[in-house]
Short mmCIF file of C-alpha atoms in Angstrom, two decimals:
data_model
loop_
_atom_site.label_atom_id
_atom_site.label_comp_id
_atom_site.label_asym_id
_atom_site.label_seq_id
_atom_site.Cartn_x
_atom_site.Cartn_y
_atom_site.Cartn_z
CA MET A 465 96.28 88.79 113.35
CA ASP A 466 98.46 91.05 111.30
CA ARG A 467 98.14 93.33 108.19
CA ASN A 468 98.94 90.43 105.84
CA THR A 469 95.97 88.29 107.09
CA VAL A 470 93.70 91.54 106.49
CA THR A 471 95.12 91.78 102.88
CA GLN A 472 94.47 88.15 102.07
CA LYS A 473 90.89 88.67 103.38
CA ILE A 474 90.37 91.63 101.25
CA VAL A 475 91.57 89.77 98.14
CA ASN A 476 89.66 86.65 98.85
CA THR A 477 86.50 88.61 99.21
CA LYS A 478 87.24 90.33 96.12
CA VAL A 479 87.65 87.30 94.24
CA ALA A 480 84.58 85.62 95.70
CA GLN A 481 82.42 88.43 94.90
CA GLY A 482 83.92 89.11 91.41
CA MET A 483 84.67 92.74 92.27
CA LYS A 484 87.13 94.86 90.29
CA TRP A 485 89.55 97.37 91.69
CA ALA A 486 87.90 100.27 89.87
CA ASP A 487 84.48 99.51 91.22
CA ILE A 488 85.96 99.12 94.66
CA ALA A 489 87.91 102.58 94.44
CA SER A 490 84.65 104.36 93.39
CA ASN A 491 83.45 103.97 96.97
CA PHE A 492 86.34 105.91 98.35
CA GLU A 493 86.80 109.05 96.10
CA GLU A 494 90.36 108.18 95.46
CA SER A 495 92.23 106.67 92.43
CA LYS A 496 92.08 102.90 91.58
CA GLU A 497 95.75 102.81 91.94
CA TRP A 498 95.76 104.37 95.37
CA VAL A 499 92.83 102.24 96.77
CA THR A 500 94.47 99.21 95.30
CA ALA A 501 97.59 99.71 97.06
CA ALA A 502 95.92 100.51 100.26
CA CYS A 503 93.91 97.24 99.93
CA LEU A 504 97.04 95.37 99.26
CA GLY A 505 98.67 96.63 102.44
CA GLN A 506 101.00 99.38 101.01
CA MET A 507 99.11 102.58 102.11
CA THR A 508 97.18 103.66 105.21
CA PHE A 509 93.49 104.05 105.32
CA THR A 510 91.96 106.90 107.40
CA LYS A 511 89.24 106.01 109.82
CA SER A 512 86.33 106.81 107.38
CA GLN A 513 88.19 105.02 104.55
CA ALA A 514 88.84 102.14 106.75
CA ALA A 515 85.14 102.12 107.68
CA ILE A 516 84.28 101.84 103.98
CA ALA A 517 86.49 99.10 103.61
CA GLN A 518 85.11 97.18 106.43
CA LYS A 519 81.77 97.30 104.91
CA LEU A 520 82.88 96.41 101.43
CA PHE A 521 85.06 93.44 102.65
CA ALA A 522 82.84 92.43 105.79
CA LEU A 523 85.96 93.19 108.04
CA THR A 524 85.75 92.91 111.92
CA ASP A 525 86.55 95.89 114.14
CA GLU A 526 90.10 94.64 114.50
CA GLU A 527 90.78 93.99 111.06
CA CYS A 528 89.53 97.54 110.25
CA ALA A 529 92.03 98.74 112.66
CA TRP A 530 94.89 96.94 110.90
CA LEU A 531 93.95 99.18 107.75
CA GLN A 532 94.80 102.26 109.74
CA ILE A 533 98.22 101.37 110.95
CA VAL A 534 101.10 102.53 108.78
CA PRO A 535 102.44 99.50 106.87
CA TYR A 536 105.94 98.36 106.01
CA LYS A 537 105.96 99.58 102.48
CA GLY A 538 107.67 97.79 99.73
CA SER A 539 107.55 94.61 101.57
CA LEU A 540 107.43 92.13 98.64
CA GLU A 541 108.21 88.70 99.81
CA CYS A 542 111.63 88.30 97.60
CA SER A 543 114.31 90.71 96.31
CA ALA A 544 113.24 89.83 92.67
CA PRO A 545 109.84 88.50 92.26
CA SER A 546 109.13 85.65 89.87
CA ASP A 547 105.65 87.11 88.66
CA PRO A 548 106.36 87.88 85.01
CA LEU A 549 104.61 91.48 85.17
CA ILE A 550 106.31 92.51 88.34
CA TYR A 551 109.60 91.26 87.24
CA ARG A 552 109.36 93.32 84.00
CA TRP A 553 109.24 96.46 86.32
CA TYR A 554 112.45 95.24 87.89
CA GLU A 555 113.78 94.88 84.26
CA ILE A 556 112.71 98.31 83.26
CA VAL A 557 114.35 99.97 86.29
CA ASN A 558 117.57 97.86 85.64
CA VAL A 559 117.55 98.66 81.99
CA PHE A 560 116.37 102.11 81.96
CA GLY A 561 117.03 103.34 85.54
CA PRO A 562 120.23 104.99 84.81
CA THR A 563 118.74 106.87 81.64
CA ILE A 564 115.92 108.02 83.75
CA LYS A 565 118.21 109.17 86.53
CA GLU A 566 120.35 111.10 83.92
CA LEU A 567 117.37 112.83 82.09
CA ILE A 568 115.89 113.55 85.48
CA SER A 569 119.13 115.23 86.81
CA GLU A 570 119.88 117.05 83.64
CA GLU A 571 116.21 118.68 83.62
CA PHE A 572 115.82 119.14 87.40
CA GLY A 573 119.43 118.91 89.02
CA ASP A 574 120.53 116.63 91.82
CA GLY A 575 117.67 115.26 93.65
CA ILE A 576 114.88 112.34 93.55
CA MET A 577 111.26 112.08 92.38
CA SER A 578 109.19 111.45 95.35
CA ALA A 579 107.26 108.31 95.98
CA ILE A 580 105.43 110.11 98.77
CA ASP A 581 104.14 113.15 96.91
CA PHE A 582 103.25 111.01 93.99
CA SER A 583 100.47 109.83 91.63
CA MET A 584 99.87 107.17 89.05
CA ASP A 585 97.51 106.40 86.42
CA ILE A 586 97.13 103.15 84.52
CA GLN A 587 95.09 102.99 81.31
CA ARG A 588 94.59 100.71 78.29
CA GLN A 589 95.72 102.24 75.09
CA ALA A 590 94.17 100.96 72.03
CA ASP A 591 96.64 100.03 69.39
CA PRO A 592 96.21 98.13 65.86
CA LYS A 593 99.12 95.97 66.95
CA GLY A 594 97.96 95.08 70.14
CA ASP A 595 96.73 96.96 72.98
CA ARG A 596 99.29 98.86 75.06
CA VAL A 597 99.71 99.42 78.97
CA ASN A 598 99.82 103.24 79.55
CA VAL A 599 101.57 103.96 82.86
CA MET A 600 101.77 107.52 84.02
CA LEU A 601 104.02 108.19 87.22
CA SER A 602 104.14 111.72 88.54
CA GLY A 603 106.27 112.48 91.56
CA LYS A 604 107.50 116.02 92.98
CA PHE A 605 111.09 116.66 92.49
CA LEU A 606 113.01 116.94 95.69
CA PRO A 607 116.42 118.46 95.45
CA TYR A 608 119.33 117.39 97.70
CA LYS A 609 120.23 120.22 99.88
CA THR A 610 123.50 121.34 100.98
CA TRP A 611 124.51 122.21 104.75
#
């Protein structure tokens, strides 16, 4: 038993029951983005959150315990995924990463955008030329310190 096995059981149950991530998230009082990441093994559930997941996905006590262990984050199976949607995010970072870094540095100084003190919102944006994906990322700015 490991976290990947629990993740696969969660996904299998979601598919088998025709569940949607937004509906699953409504049980947790957290964003659909965070709950989805947690269900996919990238975040740590609290004991009470794990209990909710246990009921939703018919998990055993051992599987529920795995949800409360800090995961190895960013652990995709390969360095550049072949899934077209995920690959496009790599492409965005490769093409626009230097621009994003320059603009953040110019506005905030030398530092990083936190992926720990972070939020994300994904929405459908209607457009007459075809609906658009609107992704908002918000991370706390953390300046590098001198010592």
